mmCIF file of C-alpha atoms in Angstrom:
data_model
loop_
_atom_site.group_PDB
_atom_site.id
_atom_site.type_symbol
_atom_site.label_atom_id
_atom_site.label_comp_id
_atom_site.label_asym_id
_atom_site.label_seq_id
_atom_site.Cartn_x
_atom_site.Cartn_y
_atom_site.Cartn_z
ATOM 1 C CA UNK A 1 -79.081 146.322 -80.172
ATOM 2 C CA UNK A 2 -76.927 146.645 -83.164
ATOM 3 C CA UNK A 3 -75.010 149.080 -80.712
ATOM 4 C CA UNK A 4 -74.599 146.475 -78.461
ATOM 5 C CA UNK A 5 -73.454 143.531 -81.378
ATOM 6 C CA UNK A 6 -70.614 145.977 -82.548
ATOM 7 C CA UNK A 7 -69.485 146.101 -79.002
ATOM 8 C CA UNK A 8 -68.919 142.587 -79.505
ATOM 9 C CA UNK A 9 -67.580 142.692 -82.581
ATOM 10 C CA UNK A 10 -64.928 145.279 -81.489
ATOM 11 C CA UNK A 11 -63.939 143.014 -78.085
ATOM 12 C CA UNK A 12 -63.491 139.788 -80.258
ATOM 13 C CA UNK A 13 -61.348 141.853 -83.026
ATOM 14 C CA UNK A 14 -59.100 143.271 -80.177
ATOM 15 C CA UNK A 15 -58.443 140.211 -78.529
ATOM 16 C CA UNK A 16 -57.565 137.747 -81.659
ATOM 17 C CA UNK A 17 -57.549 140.366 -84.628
ATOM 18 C CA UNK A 18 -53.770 140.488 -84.927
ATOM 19 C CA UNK A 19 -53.611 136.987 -84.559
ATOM 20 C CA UNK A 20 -56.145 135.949 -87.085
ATOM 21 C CA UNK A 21 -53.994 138.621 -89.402
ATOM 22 C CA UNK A 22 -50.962 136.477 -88.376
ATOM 23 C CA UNK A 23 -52.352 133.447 -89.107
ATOM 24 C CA UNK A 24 -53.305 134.429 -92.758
ATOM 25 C CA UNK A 25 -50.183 135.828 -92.927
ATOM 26 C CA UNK A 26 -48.466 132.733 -91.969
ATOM 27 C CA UNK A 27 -50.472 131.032 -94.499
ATOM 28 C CA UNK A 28 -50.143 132.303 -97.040
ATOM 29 C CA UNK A 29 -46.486 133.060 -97.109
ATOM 30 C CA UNK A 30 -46.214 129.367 -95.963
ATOM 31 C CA UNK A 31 -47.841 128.448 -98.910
ATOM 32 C CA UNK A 32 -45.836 130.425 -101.668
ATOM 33 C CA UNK A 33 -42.222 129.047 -99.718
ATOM 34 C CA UNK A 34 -43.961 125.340 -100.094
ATOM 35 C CA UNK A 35 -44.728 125.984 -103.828
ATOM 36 C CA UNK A 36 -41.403 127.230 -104.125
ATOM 37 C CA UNK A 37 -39.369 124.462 -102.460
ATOM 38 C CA UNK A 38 -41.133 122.364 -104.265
ATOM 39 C CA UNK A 39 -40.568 123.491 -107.205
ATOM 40 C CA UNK A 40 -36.961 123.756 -106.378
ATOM 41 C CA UNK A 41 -36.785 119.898 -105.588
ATOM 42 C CA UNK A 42 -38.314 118.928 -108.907
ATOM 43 C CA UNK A 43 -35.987 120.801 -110.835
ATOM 44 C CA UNK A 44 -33.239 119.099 -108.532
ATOM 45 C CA UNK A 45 -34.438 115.566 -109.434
ATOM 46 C CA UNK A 46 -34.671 116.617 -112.916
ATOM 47 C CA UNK A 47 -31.559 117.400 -113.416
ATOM 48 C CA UNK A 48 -30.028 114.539 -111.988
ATOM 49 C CA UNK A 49 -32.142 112.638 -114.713
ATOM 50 C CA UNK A 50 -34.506 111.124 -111.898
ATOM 51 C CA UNK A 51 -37.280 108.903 -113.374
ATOM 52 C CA UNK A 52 -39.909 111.560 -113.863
ATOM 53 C CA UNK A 53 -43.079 109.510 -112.107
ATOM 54 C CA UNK A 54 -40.862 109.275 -108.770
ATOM 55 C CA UNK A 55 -39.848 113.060 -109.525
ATOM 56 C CA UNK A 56 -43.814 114.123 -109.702
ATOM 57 C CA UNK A 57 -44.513 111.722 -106.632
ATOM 58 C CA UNK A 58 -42.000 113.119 -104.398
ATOM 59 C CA UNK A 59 -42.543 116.850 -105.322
ATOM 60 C CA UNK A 60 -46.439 116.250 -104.346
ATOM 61 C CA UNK A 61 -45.414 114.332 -101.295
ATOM 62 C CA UNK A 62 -42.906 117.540 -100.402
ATOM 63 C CA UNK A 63 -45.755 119.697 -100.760
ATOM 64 C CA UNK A 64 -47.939 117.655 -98.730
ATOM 65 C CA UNK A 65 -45.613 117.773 -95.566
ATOM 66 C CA UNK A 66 -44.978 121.462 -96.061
ATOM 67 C CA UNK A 67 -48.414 122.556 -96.053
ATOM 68 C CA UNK A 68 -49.501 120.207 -92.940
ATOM 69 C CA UNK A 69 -46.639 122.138 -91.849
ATOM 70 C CA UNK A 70 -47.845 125.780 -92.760
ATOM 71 C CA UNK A 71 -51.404 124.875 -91.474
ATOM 72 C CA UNK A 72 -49.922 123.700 -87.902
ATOM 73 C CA UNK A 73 -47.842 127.302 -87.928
ATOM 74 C CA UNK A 74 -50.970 128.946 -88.975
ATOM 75 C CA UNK A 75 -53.393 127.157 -86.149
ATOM 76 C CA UNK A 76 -50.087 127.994 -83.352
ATOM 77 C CA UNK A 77 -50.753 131.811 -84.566
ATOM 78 C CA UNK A 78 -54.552 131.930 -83.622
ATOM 79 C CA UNK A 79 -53.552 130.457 -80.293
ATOM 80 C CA UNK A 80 -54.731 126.945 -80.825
ATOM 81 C CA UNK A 81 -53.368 123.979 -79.119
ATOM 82 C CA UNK A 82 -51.699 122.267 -81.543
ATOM 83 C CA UNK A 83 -50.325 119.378 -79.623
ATOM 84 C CA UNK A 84 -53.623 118.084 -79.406
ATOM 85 C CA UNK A 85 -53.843 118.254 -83.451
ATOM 86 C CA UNK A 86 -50.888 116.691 -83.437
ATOM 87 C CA UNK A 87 -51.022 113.907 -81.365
ATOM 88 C CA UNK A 88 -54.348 112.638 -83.604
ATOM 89 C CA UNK A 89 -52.678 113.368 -87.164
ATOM 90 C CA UNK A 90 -50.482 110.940 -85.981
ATOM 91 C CA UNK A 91 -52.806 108.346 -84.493
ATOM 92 C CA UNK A 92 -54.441 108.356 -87.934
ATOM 93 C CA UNK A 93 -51.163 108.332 -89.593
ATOM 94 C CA UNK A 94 -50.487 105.039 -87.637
ATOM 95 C CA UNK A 95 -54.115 103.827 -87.822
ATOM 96 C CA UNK A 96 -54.134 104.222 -92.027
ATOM 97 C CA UNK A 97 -50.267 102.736 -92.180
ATOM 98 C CA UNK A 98 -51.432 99.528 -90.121
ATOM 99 C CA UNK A 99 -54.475 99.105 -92.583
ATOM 100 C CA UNK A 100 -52.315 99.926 -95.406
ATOM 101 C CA UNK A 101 -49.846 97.890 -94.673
ATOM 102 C CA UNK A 102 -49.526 95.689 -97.672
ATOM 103 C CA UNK A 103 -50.359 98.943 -100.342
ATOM 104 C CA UNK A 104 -47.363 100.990 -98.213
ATOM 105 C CA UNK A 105 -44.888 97.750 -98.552
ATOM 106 C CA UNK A 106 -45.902 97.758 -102.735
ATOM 107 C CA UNK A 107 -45.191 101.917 -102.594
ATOM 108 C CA UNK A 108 -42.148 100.744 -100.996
ATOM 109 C CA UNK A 109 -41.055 98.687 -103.546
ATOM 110 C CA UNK A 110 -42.467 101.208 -106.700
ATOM 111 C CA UNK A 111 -40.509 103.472 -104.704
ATOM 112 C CA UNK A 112 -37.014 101.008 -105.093
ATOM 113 C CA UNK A 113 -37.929 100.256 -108.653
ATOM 114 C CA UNK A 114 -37.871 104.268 -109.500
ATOM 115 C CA UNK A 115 -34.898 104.824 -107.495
ATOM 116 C CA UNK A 116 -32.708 102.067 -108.427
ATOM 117 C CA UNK A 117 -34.064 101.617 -112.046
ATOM 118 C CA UNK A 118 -33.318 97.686 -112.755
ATOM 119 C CA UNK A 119 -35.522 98.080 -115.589
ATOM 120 C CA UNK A 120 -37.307 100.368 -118.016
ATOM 121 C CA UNK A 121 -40.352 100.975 -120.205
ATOM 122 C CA UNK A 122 -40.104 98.781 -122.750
ATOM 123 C CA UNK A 123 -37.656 96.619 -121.617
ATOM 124 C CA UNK A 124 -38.835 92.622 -121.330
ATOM 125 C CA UNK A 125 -38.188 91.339 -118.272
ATOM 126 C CA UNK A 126 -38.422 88.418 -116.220
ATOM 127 C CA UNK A 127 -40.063 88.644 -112.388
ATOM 128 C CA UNK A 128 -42.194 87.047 -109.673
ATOM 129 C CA UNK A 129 -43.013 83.927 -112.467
ATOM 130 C CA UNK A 130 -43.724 86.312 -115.384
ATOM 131 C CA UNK A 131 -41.916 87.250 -118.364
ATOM 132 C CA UNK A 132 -43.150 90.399 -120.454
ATOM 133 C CA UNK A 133 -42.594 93.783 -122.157
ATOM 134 C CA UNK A 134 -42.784 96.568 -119.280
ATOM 135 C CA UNK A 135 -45.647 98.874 -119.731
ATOM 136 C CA UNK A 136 -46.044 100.639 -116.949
ATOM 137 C CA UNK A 137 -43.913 101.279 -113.453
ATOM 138 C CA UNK A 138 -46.521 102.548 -111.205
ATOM 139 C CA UNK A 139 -46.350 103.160 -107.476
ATOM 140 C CA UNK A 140 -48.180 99.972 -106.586
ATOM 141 C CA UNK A 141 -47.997 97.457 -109.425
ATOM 142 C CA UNK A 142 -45.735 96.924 -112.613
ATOM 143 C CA UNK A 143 -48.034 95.750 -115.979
ATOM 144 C CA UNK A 144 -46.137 93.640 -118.094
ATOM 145 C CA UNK A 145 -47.295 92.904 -121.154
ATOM 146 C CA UNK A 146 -46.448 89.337 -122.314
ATOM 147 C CA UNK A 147 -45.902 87.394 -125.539
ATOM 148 C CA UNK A 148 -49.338 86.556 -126.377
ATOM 149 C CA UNK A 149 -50.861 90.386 -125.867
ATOM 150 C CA UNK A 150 -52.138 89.733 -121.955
ATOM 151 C CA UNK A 151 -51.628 92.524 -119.613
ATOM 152 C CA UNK A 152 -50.752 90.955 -116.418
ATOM 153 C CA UNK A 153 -50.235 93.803 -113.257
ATOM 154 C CA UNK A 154 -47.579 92.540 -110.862
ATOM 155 C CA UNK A 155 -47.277 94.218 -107.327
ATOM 156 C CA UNK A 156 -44.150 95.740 -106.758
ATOM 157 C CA UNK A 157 -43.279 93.979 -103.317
ATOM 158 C CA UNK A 158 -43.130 90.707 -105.441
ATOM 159 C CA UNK A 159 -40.820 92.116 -108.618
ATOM 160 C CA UNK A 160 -38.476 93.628 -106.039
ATOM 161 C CA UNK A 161 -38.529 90.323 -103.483
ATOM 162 C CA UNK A 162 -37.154 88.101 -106.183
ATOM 163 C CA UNK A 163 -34.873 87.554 -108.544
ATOM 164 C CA UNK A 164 -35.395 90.153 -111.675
ATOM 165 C CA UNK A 165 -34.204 88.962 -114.909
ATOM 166 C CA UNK A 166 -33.602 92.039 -118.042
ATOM 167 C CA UNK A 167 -33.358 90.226 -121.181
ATOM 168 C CA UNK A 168 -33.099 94.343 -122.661
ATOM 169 C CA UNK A 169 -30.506 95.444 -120.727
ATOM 170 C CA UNK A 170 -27.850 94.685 -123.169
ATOM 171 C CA UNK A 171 -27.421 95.165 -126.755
ATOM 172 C CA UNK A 172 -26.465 91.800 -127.564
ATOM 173 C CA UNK A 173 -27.505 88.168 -126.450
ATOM 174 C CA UNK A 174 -26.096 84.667 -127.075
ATOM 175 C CA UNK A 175 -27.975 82.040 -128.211
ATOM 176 C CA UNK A 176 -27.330 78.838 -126.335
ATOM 177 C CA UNK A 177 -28.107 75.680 -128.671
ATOM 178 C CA UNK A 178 -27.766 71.986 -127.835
ATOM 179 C CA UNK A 179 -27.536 69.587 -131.090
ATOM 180 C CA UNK A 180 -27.148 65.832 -130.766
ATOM 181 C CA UNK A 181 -25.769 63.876 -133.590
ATOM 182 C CA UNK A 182 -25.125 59.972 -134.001
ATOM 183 C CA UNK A 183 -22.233 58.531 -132.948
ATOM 184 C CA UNK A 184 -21.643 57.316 -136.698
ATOM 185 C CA UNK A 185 -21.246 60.660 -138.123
ATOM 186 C CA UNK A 186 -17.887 62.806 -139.513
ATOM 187 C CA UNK A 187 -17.460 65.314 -136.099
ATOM 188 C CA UNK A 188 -15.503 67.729 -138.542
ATOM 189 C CA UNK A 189 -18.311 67.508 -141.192
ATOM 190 C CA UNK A 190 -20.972 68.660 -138.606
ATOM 191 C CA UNK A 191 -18.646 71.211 -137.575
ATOM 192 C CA UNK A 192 -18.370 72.758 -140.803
ATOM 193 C CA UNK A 193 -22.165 72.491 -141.544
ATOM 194 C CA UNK A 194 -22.739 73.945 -138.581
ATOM 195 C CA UNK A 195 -20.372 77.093 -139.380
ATOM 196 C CA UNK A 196 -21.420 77.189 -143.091
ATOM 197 C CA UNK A 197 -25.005 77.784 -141.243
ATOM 198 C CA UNK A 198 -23.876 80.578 -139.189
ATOM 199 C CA UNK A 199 -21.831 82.046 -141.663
ATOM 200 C CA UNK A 200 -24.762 82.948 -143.960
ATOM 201 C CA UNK A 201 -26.530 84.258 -141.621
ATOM 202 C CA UNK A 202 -26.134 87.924 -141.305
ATOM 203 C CA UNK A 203 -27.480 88.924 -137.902
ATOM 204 C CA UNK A 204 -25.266 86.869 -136.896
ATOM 205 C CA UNK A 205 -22.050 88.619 -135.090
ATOM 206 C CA UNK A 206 -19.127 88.275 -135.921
ATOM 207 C CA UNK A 207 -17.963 89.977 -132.562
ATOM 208 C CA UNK A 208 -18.168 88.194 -130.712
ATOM 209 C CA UNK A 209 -17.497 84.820 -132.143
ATOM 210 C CA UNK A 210 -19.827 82.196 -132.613
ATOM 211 C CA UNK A 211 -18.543 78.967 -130.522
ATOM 212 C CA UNK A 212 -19.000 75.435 -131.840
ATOM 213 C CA UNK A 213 -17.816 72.802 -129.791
ATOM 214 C CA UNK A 214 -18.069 69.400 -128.799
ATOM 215 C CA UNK A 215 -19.384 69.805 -125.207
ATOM 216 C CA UNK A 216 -20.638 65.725 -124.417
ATOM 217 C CA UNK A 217 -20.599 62.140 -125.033
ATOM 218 C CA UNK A 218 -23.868 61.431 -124.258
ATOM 219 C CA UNK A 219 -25.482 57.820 -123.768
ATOM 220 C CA UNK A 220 -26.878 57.486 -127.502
ATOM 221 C CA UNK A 221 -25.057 60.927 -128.889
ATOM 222 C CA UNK A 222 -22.488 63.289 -129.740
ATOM 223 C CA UNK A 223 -23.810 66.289 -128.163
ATOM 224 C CA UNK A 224 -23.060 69.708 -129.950
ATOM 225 C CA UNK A 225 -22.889 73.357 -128.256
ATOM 226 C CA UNK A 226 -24.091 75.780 -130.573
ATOM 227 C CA UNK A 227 -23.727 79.575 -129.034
ATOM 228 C CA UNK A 228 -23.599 82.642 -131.815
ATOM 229 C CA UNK A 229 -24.757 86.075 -130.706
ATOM 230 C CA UNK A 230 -26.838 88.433 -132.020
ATOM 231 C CA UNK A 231 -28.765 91.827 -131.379
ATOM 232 C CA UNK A 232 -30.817 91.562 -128.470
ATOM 233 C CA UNK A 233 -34.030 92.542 -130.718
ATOM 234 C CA UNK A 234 -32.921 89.718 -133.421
ATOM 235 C CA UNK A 235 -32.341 86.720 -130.863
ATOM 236 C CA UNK A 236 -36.241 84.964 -131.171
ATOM 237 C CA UNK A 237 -35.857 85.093 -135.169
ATOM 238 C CA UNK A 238 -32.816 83.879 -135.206
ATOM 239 C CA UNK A 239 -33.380 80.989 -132.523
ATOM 240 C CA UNK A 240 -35.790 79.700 -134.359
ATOM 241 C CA UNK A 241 -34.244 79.944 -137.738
ATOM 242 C CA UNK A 242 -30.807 78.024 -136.521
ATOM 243 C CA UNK A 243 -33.031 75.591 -135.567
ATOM 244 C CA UNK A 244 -34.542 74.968 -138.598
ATOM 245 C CA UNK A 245 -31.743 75.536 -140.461
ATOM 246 C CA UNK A 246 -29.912 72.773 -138.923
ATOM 247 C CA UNK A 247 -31.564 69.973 -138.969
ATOM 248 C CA UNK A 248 -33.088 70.654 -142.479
ATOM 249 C CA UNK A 249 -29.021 70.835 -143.693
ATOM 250 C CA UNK A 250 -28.513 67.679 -141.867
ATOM 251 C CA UNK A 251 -31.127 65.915 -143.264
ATOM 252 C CA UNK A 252 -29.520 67.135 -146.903
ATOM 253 C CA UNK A 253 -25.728 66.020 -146.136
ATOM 254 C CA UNK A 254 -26.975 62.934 -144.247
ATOM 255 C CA UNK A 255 -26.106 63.504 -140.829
ATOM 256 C CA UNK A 256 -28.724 62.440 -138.410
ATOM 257 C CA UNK A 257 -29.789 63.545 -135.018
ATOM 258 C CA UNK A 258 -30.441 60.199 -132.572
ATOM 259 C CA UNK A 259 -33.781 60.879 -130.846
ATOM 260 C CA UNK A 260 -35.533 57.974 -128.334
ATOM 261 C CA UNK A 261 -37.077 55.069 -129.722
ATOM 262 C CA UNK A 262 -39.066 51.896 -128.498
ATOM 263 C CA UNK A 263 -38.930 48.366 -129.159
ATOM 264 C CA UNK A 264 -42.186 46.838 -128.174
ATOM 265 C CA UNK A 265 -42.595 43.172 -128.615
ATOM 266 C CA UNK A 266 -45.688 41.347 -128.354
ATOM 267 C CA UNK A 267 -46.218 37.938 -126.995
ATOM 268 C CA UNK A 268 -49.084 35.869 -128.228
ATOM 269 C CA UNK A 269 -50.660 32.816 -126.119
ATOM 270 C CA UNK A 270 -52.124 29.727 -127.078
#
């Protein structure tokens, strides 16, 4: 009996033996040239200073592909018919992309944002409807964090199908103010209020320079453009202090800012 089951044993190790060698062979030399390559291709898109998430994504994607790869070589070797193994990788390729489809169209776009970097981390951005402080560029969503401390996850495919707006981008930003003043008042006195305001105000840059200029003669006042600049982390404060500023200096010198009023008259019957 056992005679008999070593027979066996000997008939099945002549006819595939050297192939099941090859195939381990194939393997696992396959495997060490994926790791490798790999490797090599992160250190590639490292040193072109390639976002580091797209980087990691891409080398595990590479390795993915290589080892199907290895595993297909490694089936050939044993004398398997791969084609069939083939043919339904792909079928469920196709079957998972169609059921997918909106996740692979949000990669898609993760995959743009990485590449083409229109923002960063920490940059505060405006896209699809929502303005916010980047947290996170993932592969499928962007979370933006807004002004009142709400995280709010925005998928990719609509950041990259619209228009994207980077307040960060640049270190400086210009404040555009509108300031209506009566028709009654000294134009060169507001002026010079207005620049005695700026002036004082040292976030305010001197390069480039403030413009104040009369930009309209509007149906019930003279209508002011206001436009300093300032550090891009520095525009909010100052916004709001110009604004303050202003009208609290006008109401000192006696200039006055027209703002809609009402007559109502009432009619009484007998």
């Amino acid at each position: 009996m056992v005679s008999d089951v070593w027979g066996v044993i000997q008939t099945y190790l002549a006819a595939y033996g050297l192939k099941v060698i090859a195939a381990i062979i194939i393997f696992i030399v396959g495997r060490i040239v994926a790791g490798w390559l790999t490797t090599l291709a992160r250190k590639l898109m490292e040193r072109a200073k390639w976002d580091v998430t797209l980087s990691k994504f891409l080398g595990d994607v590479t390795y993915g592909i290589l080892l199907v790869i290895v595993i297909i070589l490694s089936l050939g070797a044993l004398g398997v018919d791969t084609s069939t193994f083939v043919a339904i990788l792909g079928a469920a390729t196709l079957a998972i992309g169609f059921a997918l489809k909106d996740q692979l169209s949000n990669f898609g776009a993760g995959f743009l944002l990485l590449l083409f970097r229109p923002f960063e981390v920490g940059h505060f951005i405006e896209a699809a409807g929502t303005s916010g402080v980047v947290e996170e560029i993932g592969m499928f969503t962007t979370k933006l964090r807004t002004g009142d401390n709400k995280l709010v996850y925005v998928a990719n495919s609509n950041v990259i199908g619209g228009n994207i707006v980077n307040y960060s981008a640049k270190d400086t930003r210009r404040i555009d103010l509108t300031i209506g003043v009566s028709y009654e008042d000294d134009l060169q006195k507001v002026k010079e209020e207005i620049w005695n305001i700026l002036n004082s105000d040292e976030r305010i840059l001197k390069d480039p320079a403030p413009t104040v200029a009369v930009a309209e003669l509007a149906d019930s006042s003279v209508n002011f453009v206001v436009r300093p600049w300032v550090k891009s982390g520095d525009y909010w404060p100052v916004y709001f202090d110009l604004l303050e500023k202003i009208k609290t200096r006008f109401d000192e010198v006696g200039i006055s800012i027209p703002y809609p009023q009402m007559d109502v008259h009432l009619k009484k019957e007998d």
